[in-house]
Amino acid sequence: MRISHLRTRLCRVVVAAAVLIAAAVSAQEGHPLAGTWYGDYTTGKQATDITVIMKWDGKSITGSINPGPNSKPLTSVVMDITPGKPAPQGQQSTSGTPPVFKVRFDVDGITFDGTLKNPVAGNRQLTGTWKRGNQSGTFHIRRV
Amino acid sequence: MKTRSTKLPPEGGSHRLNSAAAITASVALAIVVGASGVFAQAGGGAAAGQGAAAGQGAAAGQGAAAGQGRAAGGGAQGRGGGQGRGGQGRGAAAPSLPTPRWPDGKPILGSVPGQPVGGWGAGVTTLPQGQFEKIPFQPWARAVYDMRQIDQFEPHTRCKASGVSRQFSTPYGTEFVEAPDLQRLYIMDNGGPNSYRIIYLDGRSFPENIPPTNYGYSIGHWDGDTLVVETRGLNEKFWMDTRGTPHTAQLKFTERITRSDMNTLRYQATIDDPGAYTAPWTTTDFTLRWRPGDELFEYICQQANQGPTLMIGSQDEVDNTRFFVP
């Protein structure tokens, strides 16, 4: 029983290390949405894994979820930016107001609405809510 | 939770070392070296700590009026913890000789055969300099630029090779190594990850489907006395300058490099990136100064590198709680 528990913990450590290495290898500095995102969405207490792939061609963002035989294309992706305010002259740049990146994407009748956290970091995250008809929940994905 | 506080210079962390601090550090170095003839650790630490942490240590060297700034900072453990040394002082203005030339008349961009080697001081820090409001940013690119002024995660501070113009703003200068027989030019930036960019001068064309890399694929040709270099095949894993001017993998980067005399290199770049800008744009002229005797040295970026810590979070406080991706 104890060995099984240790194995489970070891597996978790290995998976976490793999995710970290993958993130380090593929950290990108271009368009904030471009890349592969991994996380989950919740329905009540149930969390379901989700992988989102987004591409930026200079004009629009396209992509899909869960690559493989059951992949679905993103039918719409919109990023709304509320501009920040630069720091007043002579003050630390950190006293400025950072821009806010809101993202909405639709896939298979589901609308995801979220906000980018750490938008210029390699490990940026997108967190928000999803809605399909009268169903709804939260989601959280991280760029890997 | 903020767990530690440091006092960094205004305007963007240690790699935006202000000139006063740079001059102070340099003069301190010059005094230490000049007075004692040895490389006192305290002096080395001051310069390296200020500069090496985040990539602008060259400022220290450039500020040294006495031109004695080579303070061999091995073992320096200043705030930045880098392996710094000051460069030759920009203030030590030698009489400007004409542009050196190869037997075929083309300008020599690097060291002159038979003479002491040298390198170019950092000089290209902010591509939009002097015309920021005219830069045709796409909205996302402008927002990213603004965000990077606040939260600096520059890959260069994490020892990532950073191509194109970022090679000309490294802490300890840039060296051109020309190989006329090979029809190649190598650009080496010290203070980076011990790597180099190759510029092909053999008249080749760009291959199709270039695998994106940090330095890209550079082809050059001479336009009179100006070397024109076009680079394609760049990835998105680096910043083009220390201020975080954004780009995408669609970038075509064209540099015009002119050695207008022995001590002066003029540099201009055109950024053609439909992924990040609505139109191509060209920088103003940057000037780099020759630093005679400034030879590349072994620089292990990863050793005692505290740059990443300094670059996370705000610039006057360090947020050690945030997840860090190299």
CSV table of C-alpha atoms in Angstrom, one decimal:
chain,number,residue,atom,x,y,z
A,1,MET,CA,0.0,0.0,0.0
A,2,ARG,CA,2.8,2.3,1.0
A,3,ILE,CA,4.8,1.4,-2.1
A,4,SER,CA,1.9,2.2,-4.2
A,5,HIS,CA,1.5,5.6,-2.6
A,6,LEU,CA,5.2,6.3,-3.2
A,7,ARG,CA,4.9,5.3,-6.8
A,8,THR,CA,2.0,7.7,-7.2
A,9,ARG,CA,4.0,10.5,-5.7
A,10,LEU,CA,6.9,9.7,-7.9
A,11,CYS,CA,4.7,9.7,-11.0
A,12,ARG,CA,3.4,13.1,-10.1
A,13,VAL,CA,6.9,14.4,-9.6
A,14,VAL,CA,8.0,13.0,-13.0
A,15,VAL,CA,5.0,14.5,-14.7
A,16,ALA,CA,5.5,17.9,-13.1
A,17,ALA,CA,9.2,17.8,-14.1
A,18,ALA,CA,8.2,16.9,-17.7
A,19,VAL,CA,5.8,19.9,-17.8
A,20,LEU,CA,8.4,22.2,-16.5
A,21,ILE,CA,11.0,21.0,-19.0
A,22,ALA,CA,8.5,21.4,-21.8
A,23,ALA,CA,7.7,24.9,-20.7
A,24,ALA,CA,11.4,25.8,-20.6
A,25,VAL,CA,12.0,24.4,-24.0
A,26,SER,CA,9.2,26.1,-25.8
A,27,ALA,CA,8.9,29.4,-24.0
A,28,GLN,CA,7.9,32.0,-26.6
A,29,GLU,CA,8.1,35.7,-26.7
A,30,GLY,CA,5.8,36.6,-29.6
A,31,HIS,CA,2.1,37.0,-29.8
A,32,PRO,CA,0.6,36.4,-26.3
A,33,LEU,CA,-1.8,33.7,-27.5
A,34,ALA,CA,0.3,31.8,-30.0
A,35,GLY,CA,1.4,28.4,-28.7
A,36,THR,CA,0.1,25.4,-26.9
A,37,TRP,CA,-1.9,25.7,-23.7
A,38,TYR,CA,-2.7,23.0,-21.3
A,39,GLY,CA,-5.0,22.9,-18.3
A,40,ASP,CA,-8.6,22.0,-17.4
A,41,TYR,CA,-12.1,23.2,-17.2
A,42,THR,CA,-14.5,22.3,-14.5
A,43,THR,CA,-18.1,21.2,-14.4
A,44,GLY,CA,-19.1,21.3,-10.8
A,45,LYS,CA,-16.4,19.4,-9.0
A,46,GLN,CA,-15.3,17.6,-12.1
A,47,ALA,CA,-12.2,18.8,-13.8
A,48,THR,CA,-11.5,17.8,-17.4
A,49,ASP,CA,-8.2,18.2,-19.1
A,50,ILE,CA,-8.0,20.4,-22.1
A,51,THR,CA,-5.3,21.3,-24.6
A,52,VAL,CA,-5.7,24.4,-26.7
A,53,ILE,CA,-3.5,25.2,-29.7
A,54,MET,CA,-3.5,28.8,-31.1
A,55,LYS,CA,-1.7,30.3,-34.0
A,56,TRP,CA,-1.2,33.9,-35.1
A,57,ASP,CA,-0.7,34.7,-38.7
A,58,GLY,CA,-0.4,38.4,-38.3
A,59,LYS,CA,-4.0,39.1,-38.8
A,60,SER,CA,-6.1,36.5,-37.0
A,61,ILE,CA,-5.8,33.8,-34.4
A,62,THR,CA,-6.8,30.3,-35.4
A,63,GLY,CA,-6.5,27.0,-33.5
A,64,SER,CA,-8.1,23.9,-32.1
A,65,ILE,CA,-8.6,22.0,-28.9
A,66,ASN,CA,-7.5,18.6,-28.0
A,67,PRO,CA,-5.4,17.6,-31.0
A,68,GLY,CA,-6.1,14.1,-32.2
A,69,PRO,CA,-9.1,12.3,-33.7
A,70,ASN,CA,-11.6,14.3,-31.6
A,71,SER,CA,-10.0,17.7,-32.2
A,72,LYS,CA,-12.3,20.6,-32.7
A,73,PRO,CA,-11.4,23.9,-34.4
A,74,LEU,CA,-11.7,27.2,-32.6
A,75,THR,CA,-14.4,29.0,-34.5
A,76,SER,CA,-13.6,32.5,-33.1
A,77,VAL,CA,-10.8,34.0,-31.0
A,78,VAL,CA,-10.8,37.6,-29.9
A,79,MET,CA,-8.3,39.4,-27.7
A,80,ASP,CA,-9.4,42.7,-26.3
A,81,ILE,CA,-6.7,44.8,-24.8
A,82,THR,CA,-7.3,47.6,-22.4
A,83,PRO,CA,-4.2,49.8,-22.8
A,84,GLY,CA,-2.1,50.5,-19.8
A,85,LYS,CA,-0.8,53.8,-18.6
A,86,PRO,CA,2.9,54.5,-18.7
A,87,ALA,CA,4.6,55.6,-15.5
A,88,PRO,CA,4.8,59.4,-15.1
A,89,GLN,CA,8.1,60.9,-16.2
A,90,GLY,CA,10.8,60.3,-13.7
A,91,GLN,CA,9.1,57.6,-11.8
A,92,GLN,CA,9.7,53.9,-11.7
A,93,SER,CA,8.1,52.3,-14.7
A,94,THR,CA,6.4,49.9,-12.3
A,95,SER,CA,4.2,52.7,-11.2
A,96,GLY,CA,2.5,52.6,-14.5
A,97,THR,CA,-0.7,50.6,-15.1
A,98,PRO,CA,-0.2,47.4,-17.1
A,99,PRO,CA,-2.4,46.7,-20.0
A,100,VAL,CA,-5.1,44.1,-19.5
A,101,PHE,CA,-5.6,41.2,-22.0
A,102,LYS,CA,-9.1,39.7,-22.2
A,103,VAL,CA,-9.6,36.7,-24.4
A,104,ARG,CA,-12.7,35.0,-25.7
A,105,PHE,CA,-12.7,31.9,-27.9
A,106,ASP,CA,-15.5,29.7,-29.1
A,107,VAL,CA,-15.2,26.0,-29.8
A,108,ASP,CA,-17.9,23.4,-30.4
A,109,GLY,CA,-20.6,25.6,-29.0
A,110,ILE,CA,-18.7,26.5,-25.9
A,111,THR,CA,-17.6,30.1,-25.2
A,112,PHE,CA,-14.5,30.6,-23.1
A,113,ASP,CA,-14.0,34.0,-21.5
A,114,GLY,CA,-10.8,34.7,-19.7
A,115,THR,CA,-8.0,37.0,-18.7
A,116,LEU,CA,-4.3,36.6,-19.3
A,117,LYS,CA,-2.1,36.4,-16.3
A,118,ASN,CA,1.5,37.3,-16.7
A,119,PRO,CA,1.0,38.0,-20.4
A,120,VAL,CA,4.6,38.5,-21.3
A,121,ALA,CA,6.0,35.5,-19.4
A,122,GLY,CA,6.7,32.2,-21.0
A,123,ASN,CA,4.4,30.5,-18.6
A,124,ARG,CA,1.5,32.8,-19.0
A,125,GLN,CA,-1.9,31.6,-17.9
A,126,LEU,CA,-5.5,32.1,-19.1
A,127,THR,CA,-8.1,31.9,-16.5
A,128,GLY,CA,-11.9,32.5,-16.7
A,129,THR,CA,-15.2,30.9,-17.2
A,130,TRP,CA,-16.9,28.8,-19.9
A,131,LYS,CA,-20.5,28.6,-21.0
A,132,ARG,CA,-22.5,26.3,-23.2
A,133,GLY,CA,-26.3,26.8,-23.1
A,134,ASN,CA,-27.3,26.7,-19.5
A,135,GLN,CA,-24.0,24.9,-18.5
A,136,SER,CA,-21.1,26.8,-17.2
A,137,GLY,CA,-17.9,26.5,-15.2
A,138,THR,CA,-14.4,27.7,-14.9
A,139,PHE,CA,-11.3,27.0,-16.8
A,140,HIS,CA,-7.6,27.5,-16.3
A,141,ILE,CA,-4.9,26.9,-19.0
A,142,ARG,CA,-1.2,27.5,-19.0
A,143,ARG,CA,1.1,28.1,-21.9
A,144,VAL,CA,3.6,25.2,-22.2
B,1,MET,CA,4.3,38.1,-1.2
B,2,LYS,CA,7.4,40.2,-1.7
B,3,THR,CA,10.2,38.5,0.0
B,4,ARG,CA,13.1,40.6,-0.7
B,5,SER,CA,13.8,44.2,-1.6
B,6,THR,CA,16.6,45.6,-3.7
B,7,LYS,CA,17.3,49.1,-4.7
B,8,LEU,CA,17.7,49.2,-8.4
B,9,PRO,CA,18.3,52.1,-10.6
B,10,PRO,CA,15.2,53.7,-12.1
B,11,GLU,CA,14.1,52.8,-15.6
B,12,GLY,CA,14.1,49.2,-15.7
B,13,GLY,CA,16.3,47.2,-13.4
B,14,SER,CA,20.0,46.8,-13.5
B,15,HIS,CA,20.3,46.5,-17.2
B,16,ARG,CA,19.1,50.0,-17.5
B,17,LEU,CA,21.9,51.3,-15.4
B,18,ASN,CA,21.7,55.0,-15.5
B,19,SER,CA,24.6,56.9,-16.8
B,20,ALA,CA,25.5,58.4,-13.4
B,21,ALA,CA,25.7,55.0,-11.8
B,22,ALA,CA,27.7,53.8,-14.8
B,23,ILE,CA,30.2,56.6,-14.6
B,24,THR,CA,30.5,56.1,-10.8
B,25,ALA,CA,31.2,52.4,-11.2
B,26,SER,CA,33.6,53.0,-14.0
B,27,VAL,CA,35.5,55.7,-12.3
B,28,ALA,CA,35.7,53.5,-9.2
B,29,LEU,CA,37.1,50.8,-11.3
B,30,ALA,CA,39.6,53.1,-13.0
B,31,ILE,CA,40.8,54.3,-9.6
B,32,VAL,CA,41.1,50.8,-8.2
B,33,VAL,CA,43.0,49.5,-11.2
B,34,GLY,CA,45.1,52.6,-11.6
B,35,ALA,CA,46.1,53.1,-8.0
B,36,SER,CA,46.9,49.6,-7.0
B,37,GLY,CA,47.7,47.8,-10.2
B,38,VAL,CA,45.7,44.9,-9.1
B,39,PHE,CA,42.1,43.9,-9.6
B,40,ALA,CA,40.6,44.5,-6.3
B,41,GLN,CA,37.5,42.4,-5.8
B,42,ALA,CA,35.6,45.2,-4.4
B,43,GLY,CA,36.0,47.3,-7.5
B,44,GLY,CA,35.3,44.3,-9.8
B,45,GLY,CA,32.3,43.5,-7.8
B,46,ALA,CA,30.9,46.9,-8.1
B,47,ALA,CA,31.0,47.0,-11.9
B,48,ALA,CA,30.0,43.5,-12.5
B,49,GLY,CA,27.3,43.6,-10.0
B,50,GLN,CA,25.7,46.6,-11.6
B,51,GLY,CA,26.1,45.5,-15.1
B,52,ALA,CA,26.3,41.8,-15.5
B,53,ALA,CA,23.1,41.2,-13.7
B,54,ALA,CA,21.0,42.1,-16.6
B,55,GLY,CA,23.0,43.0,-19.5
B,56,GLN,CA,24.3,46.5,-19.6
B,57,GLY,CA,27.6,46.2,-17.9
B,58,ALA,CA,29.2,47.8,-20.9
B,59,ALA,CA,27.8,51.1,-19.7
B,60,ALA,CA,30.4,51.0,-17.0
B,61,GLY,CA,33.2,50.7,-19.5
B,62,GLN,CA,31.8,53.3,-21.7
B,63,GLY,CA,31.7,55.8,-18.9
B,64,ALA,CA,35.3,55.4,-18.0
B,65,ALA,CA,37.0,58.6,-19.1
B,66,ALA,CA,40.4,57.2,-18.2
B,67,GLY,CA,40.0,54.2,-20.4
B,68,GLN,CA,41.3,52.0,-17.7
B,69,GLY,CA,38.2,50.1,-17.1
B,70,ARG,CA,39.4,46.6,-17.8
B,71,ALA,CA,38.8,45.4,-14.3
B,72,ALA,CA,38.8,41.7,-14.9
B,73,GLY,CA,35.9,40.9,-12.7
B,74,GLY,CA,36.4,37.2,-12.4
B,75,GLY,CA,35.1,36.3,-9.0
B,76,ALA,CA,33.3,39.5,-8.7
B,77,GLN,CA,30.2,38.9,-6.6
B,78,GLY,CA,28.5,42.2,-6.6
B,79,ARG,CA,24.8,42.6,-6.7
B,80,GLY,CA,24.6,41.3,-10.2
B,81,GLY,CA,27.0,38.5,-9.5
B,82,GLY,CA,28.3,38.5,-13.0
B,83,GLN,CA,31.8,38.0,-14.3
B,84,GLY,CA,32.3,41.5,-15.2
B,85,ARG,CA,35.0,43.8,-16.3
B,86,GLY,CA,34.8,47.3,-17.5
B,87,GLY,CA,35.6,48.1,-21.0
B,88,GLN,CA,37.8,50.6,-22.5
B,89,GLY,CA,36.5,54.1,-21.8
B,90,ARG,CA,34.6,55.7,-24.5
B,91,GLY,CA,35.9,59.0,-23.2
B,92,ALA,CA,39.4,58.0,-24.2
B,93,ALA,CA,39.0,59.5,-27.6
B,94,ALA,CA,41.9,58.5,-29.8
B,95,PRO,CA,42.4,60.5,-32.9
B,96,SER,CA,40.0,59.1,-35.5
B,97,LEU,CA,41.8,57.3,-38.2
B,98,PRO,CA,40.2,56.5,-41.6
B,99,THR,CA,38.2,53.4,-42.1
B,100,PRO,CA,40.6,50.4,-42.3
B,101,ARG,CA,40.2,48.4,-45.5
B,102,TRP,CA,41.0,45.0,-46.9
B,103,PRO,CA,43.3,44.8,-49.9
B,104,ASP,CA,40.2,44.7,-52.1
B,105,GLY,CA,39.0,48.0,-50.7
B,106,LYS,CA,36.2,46.7,-48.6
B,107,PRO,CA,36.0,48.1,-45.1
B,108,ILE,CA,37.3,46.0,-42.2
B,109,LEU,CA,34.6,45.8,-39.7
B,110,GLY,CA,36.5,44.2,-36.9
B,111,SER,CA,40.1,44.1,-35.8
B,112,VAL,CA,42.8,45.1,-38.3
B,113,PRO,CA,45.3,42.4,-39.0
B,114,GLY,CA,48.6,43.1,-37.4
B,115,GLN,CA,47.1,45.5,-34.9
B,116,PRO,CA,45.7,44.8,-31.4
B,117,VAL,CA,42.3,43.3,-31.5
B,118,GLY,CA,39.3,45.3,-30.4
B,119,GLY,CA,35.6,45.3,-30.2
B,120,TRP,CA,32.6,47.6,-30.4
B,121,GLY,CA,30.9,49.0,-27.3
B,122,ALA,CA,27.2,48.5,-26.8
B,123,GLY,CA,25.2,50.9,-28.7
B,124,VAL,CA,21.8,49.6,-29.7
B,125,THR,CA,19.5,49.5,-26.7
B,126,THR,CA,16.1,50.6,-27.9
B,127,LEU,CA,15.1,50.1,-31.5
B,128,PRO,CA,12.2,52.6,-31.4
B,129,GLN,CA,14.5,55.3,-29.9
B,130,GLY,CA,13.7,58.8,-31.0
B,131,GLN,CA,10.5,57.9,-32.9
B,132,PHE,CA,8.5,55.8,-30.6
B,133,GLU,CA,5.1,57.3,-31.4
B,134,LYS,CA,5.7,56.6,-35.1
B,135,ILE,CA,6.3,52.9,-34.7
B,136,PRO,CA,3.5,51.1,-36.5
B,137,PHE,CA,2.8,48.6,-33.7
B,138,GLN,CA,-0.1,46.2,-34.0
B,139,PRO,CA,-2.2,46.7,-30.8
B,140,TRP,CA,-1.1,43.5,-29.2
B,141,ALA,CA,2.5,44.4,-29.9
B,142,ARG,CA,2.2,47.8,-28.3
B,143,ALA,CA,0.5,46.3,-25.3
B,144,VAL,CA,3.3,43.7,-25.0
B,145,TYR,CA,5.9,46.4,-25.3
B,146,ASP,CA,4.2,48.4,-22.5
B,147,MET,CA,3.9,45.3,-20.4
B,148,ARG,CA,7.6,44.5,-20.8
B,149,GLN,CA,8.5,47.9,-19.4
B,150,ILE,CA,6.9,46.8,-16.2
B,151,ASP,CA,7.6,43.1,-16.0
B,152,GLN,CA,10.9,42.2,-17.5
B,153,PHE,CA,11.4,38.6,-18.4
B,154,GLU,CA,14.1,39.1,-21.0
B,155,PRO,CA,15.5,35.8,-22.2
B,156,HIS,CA,19.0,37.3,-22.5
B,157,THR,CA,19.2,37.7,-18.7
B,158,ARG,CA,18.6,34.0,-18.6
B,159,CYS,CA,21.6,33.3,-20.9
B,160,LYS,CA,19.5,32.8,-24.0
B,161,ALA,CA,21.1,33.6,-27.3
B,162,SER,CA,19.5,36.8,-28.6
B,163,GLY,CA,20.0,37.7,-32.2
B,164,VAL,CA,20.0,40.6,-34.6
B,165,SER,CA,20.3,44.0,-32.9
B,166,ARG,CA,20.4,42.5,-29.4
B,167,GLN,CA,23.9,41.4,-30.2
B,168,PHE,CA,25.0,45.0,-30.2
B,169,SER,CA,23.8,45.8,-26.7
B,170,THR,CA,25.5,43.1,-24.6
B,171,PRO,CA,27.4,44.0,-21.5
B,172,TYR,CA,31.0,43.6,-22.7
B,173,GLY,CA,30.8,44.5,-26.3
B,174,THR,CA,30.6,42.9,-29.7
B,175,GLU,CA,33.4,41.6,-31.9
B,176,PHE,CA,33.3,41.1,-35.6
B,177,VAL,CA,35.5,38.3,-36.9
B,178,GLU,CA,35.9,38.4,-40.6
B,179,ALA,CA,36.9,35.4,-42.6
B,180,PRO,CA,37.4,36.7,-46.2
B,181,ASP,CA,38.5,33.3,-47.5
B,182,LEU,CA,35.4,31.7,-46.2
B,183,GLN,CA,33.3,34.7,-47.3
B,184,ARG,CA,31.8,34.8,-43.9
B,185,LEU,CA,31.6,37.2,-41.0
B,186,TYR,CA,31.0,36.1,-37.4
B,187,ILE,CA,29.4,38.4,-34.9
B,188,MET,CA,30.2,37.5,-31.3
B,189,ASP,CA,28.6,39.2,-28.4
B,190,ASN,CA,30.3,38.8,-25.1
B,191,GLY,CA,28.0,38.8,-22.1
B,192,GLY,CA,25.7,36.4,-23.9
B,193,PRO,CA,25.7,32.6,-24.0
B,194,ASN,CA,29.0,32.1,-25.7
B,195,SER,CA,27.6,31.8,-29.1
B,196,TYR,CA,27.8,33.7,-32.4
B,197,ARG,CA,26.0,34.6,-35.5
B,198,ILE,CA,27.2,33.8,-39.0
B,199,ILE,CA,26.7,36.2,-41.9
B,200,TYR,CA,27.2,34.6,-45.2
B,201,LEU,CA,28.8,36.8,-47.8
B,202,ASP,CA,29.2,34.3,-50.6
B,203,GLY,CA,26.2,35.4,-52.6
B,204,ARG,CA,23.9,32.6,-51.6
B,205,SER,CA,20.1,32.8,-51.5
B,206,PHE,CA,18.0,32.0,-48.6
B,207,PRO,CA,17.0,28.4,-48.3
B,208,GLU,CA,13.4,27.5,-48.3
B,209,ASN,CA,11.8,26.5,-44.9
B,210,ILE,CA,14.5,27.8,-42.6
B,211,PRO,CA,14.2,26.2,-39.2
B,212,PRO,CA,13.6,29.1,-36.8
B,213,THR,CA,16.5,29.9,-34.5
B,214,ASN,CA,17.6,32.6,-32.1
B,215,TYR,CA,20.1,34.0,-34.5
B,216,GLY,CA,18.3,33.2,-37.7
B,217,TYR,CA,19.9,32.9,-41.1
B,218,SER,CA,21.9,35.9,-42.2
B,219,ILE,CA,23.0,36.9,-45.6
B,220,GLY,CA,25.0,40.0,-46.3
B,221,HIS,CA,26.2,42.0,-49.2
B,222,TRP,CA,28.1,45.3,-49.7
B,223,ASP,CA,26.3,48.4,-50.8
B,224,GLY,CA,29.3,50.7,-51.2
B,225,ASP,CA,30.9,50.9,-47.8
B,226,THR,CA,27.8,49.6,-46.1
B,227,LEU,CA,27.3,46.0,-45.2
B,228,VAL,CA,23.7,45.2,-45.7
B,229,VAL,CA,22.6,42.1,-43.8
B,230,GLU,CA,19.2,40.5,-44.1
B,231,THR,CA,18.2,37.9,-41.5
B,232,ARG,CA,15.2,35.5,-41.7
B,233,GLY,CA,14.3,32.3,-40.0
B,234,LEU,CA,14.2,33.9,-36.5
B,235,ASN,CA,12.2,32.4,-33.7
B,236,GLU,CA,10.3,34.2,-31.0
B,237,LYS,CA,12.5,33.1,-28.1
B,238,PHE,CA,14.5,36.3,-27.6
B,239,TRP,CA,14.1,40.1,-27.5
B,240,MET,CA,15.5,42.2,-30.3
B,241,ASP,CA,16.6,44.9,-27.8
B,242,THR,CA,16.8,45.5,-24.2
B,243,ARG,CA,13.4,47.2,-24.0
B,244,GLY,CA,11.5,44.3,-25.3
B,245,THR,CA,10.4,45.6,-28.7
B,246,PRO,CA,8.3,42.7,-29.8
B,247,HIS,CA,8.6,40.5,-32.9
B,248,THR,CA,7.2,37.3,-34.4
B,249,ALA,CA,8.7,34.5,-36.4
B,250,GLN,CA,7.6,36.4,-39.5
B,251,LEU,CA,10.3,38.9,-38.9
B,252,LYS,CA,12.7,39.9,-41.7
B,253,PHE,CA,15.4,42.0,-40.1
B,254,THR,CA,17.7,44.1,-42.3
B,255,GLU,CA,20.8,45.8,-40.9
B,256,ARG,CA,22.9,48.4,-42.4
B,257,ILE,CA,26.4,48.5,-40.9
B,258,THR,CA,28.9,51.2,-41.8
B,259,ARG,CA,32.3,51.8,-40.3
B,260,SER,CA,32.6,55.4,-41.0
B,261,ASP,CA,36.1,55.7,-39.5
B,262,MET,CA,38.4,53.6,-37.4
B,263,ASN,CA,36.5,54.3,-34.2
B,264,THR,CA,32.9,54.6,-35.4
B,265,LEU,CA,30.4,52.1,-36.5
B,266,ARG,CA,27.0,53.3,-37.6
B,267,TYR,CA,24.1,50.9,-37.3
B,268,GLN,CA,20.6,51.1,-38.7
B,269,ALA,CA,17.9,48.4,-38.9
B,270,THR,CA,14.7,47.9,-40.8
B,271,ILE,CA,12.0,45.7,-39.1
B,272,ASP,CA,9.7,44.0,-41.5
B,273,ASP,CA,7.4,41.9,-39.4
B,274,PRO,CA,3.7,41.8,-40.5
B,275,GLY,CA,3.0,39.6,-37.4
B,276,ALA,CA,3.7,42.5,-35.0
B,277,TYR,CA,3.6,45.7,-37.1
B,278,THR,CA,1.3,47.2,-39.7
B,279,ALA,CA,4.2,48.3,-41.9
B,280,PRO,CA,8.0,48.0,-42.0
B,281,TRP,CA,9.9,50.6,-40.1
B,282,THR,CA,13.5,51.8,-39.9
B,283,THR,CA,15.4,52.8,-36.8
B,284,THR,CA,17.3,55.9,-36.4
B,285,ASP,CA,21.1,55.7,-36.7
B,286,PHE,CA,22.9,54.2,-33.8
B,287,THR,CA,26.6,54.7,-33.1
B,288,LEU,CA,29.0,52.2,-31.7
B,289,ARG,CA,32.5,53.1,-30.6
B,290,TRP,CA,35.6,51.1,-31.2
B,291,ARG,CA,37.2,49.8,-28.0
B,292,PRO,CA,40.9,49.0,-28.9
B,293,GLY,CA,42.3,46.1,-26.9
B,294,ASP,CA,38.9,44.9,-25.9
B,295,GLU,CA,39.2,41.2,-26.5
B,296,LEU,CA,36.5,38.6,-25.9
B,297,PHE,CA,37.0,36.6,-22.8
B,298,GLU,CA,35.4,33.5,-21.4
B,299,TYR,CA,32.1,34.6,-20.1
B,300,ILE,CA,29.9,32.0,-18.4
B,301,CYS,CA,26.6,33.6,-18.3
B,302,GLN,CA,25.1,30.9,-16.1
B,303,GLN,CA,27.7,31.3,-13.4
B,304,ALA,CA,26.5,33.3,-10.4
B,305,ASN,CA,23.9,34.8,-12.7
B,306,GLN,CA,21.4,36.7,-10.6
B,307,GLY,CA,19.9,38.5,-13.5
B,308,PRO,CA,16.7,36.4,-13.6
B,309,THR,CA,15.9,37.2,-10.1
B,310,LEU,CA,16.4,40.8,-10.6
B,311,MET,CA,14.2,40.7,-13.6
B,312,ILE,CA,11.2,39.1,-12.1
B,313,GLY,CA,8.5,41.3,-10.6
B,314,SER,CA,8.8,45.0,-10.2
B,315,GLN,CA,12.1,46.7,-10.5
B,316,ASP,CA,12.5,47.9,-7.0
B,317,GLU,CA,11.3,44.8,-5.3
B,318,VAL,CA,12.0,41.2,-6.1
B,319,ASP,CA,9.2,38.7,-6.2
B,320,ASN,CA,10.7,35.4,-5.4
B,321,THR,CA,7.4,33.6,-5.2
B,322,ARG,CA,6.7,33.6,-8.9
B,323,PHE,CA,7.1,30.5,-11.0
B,324,PHE,CA,10.2,31.0,-13.1
B,325,VAL,CA,10.6,29.7,-16.6
B,326,PRO,CA,14.1,29.9,-18.1
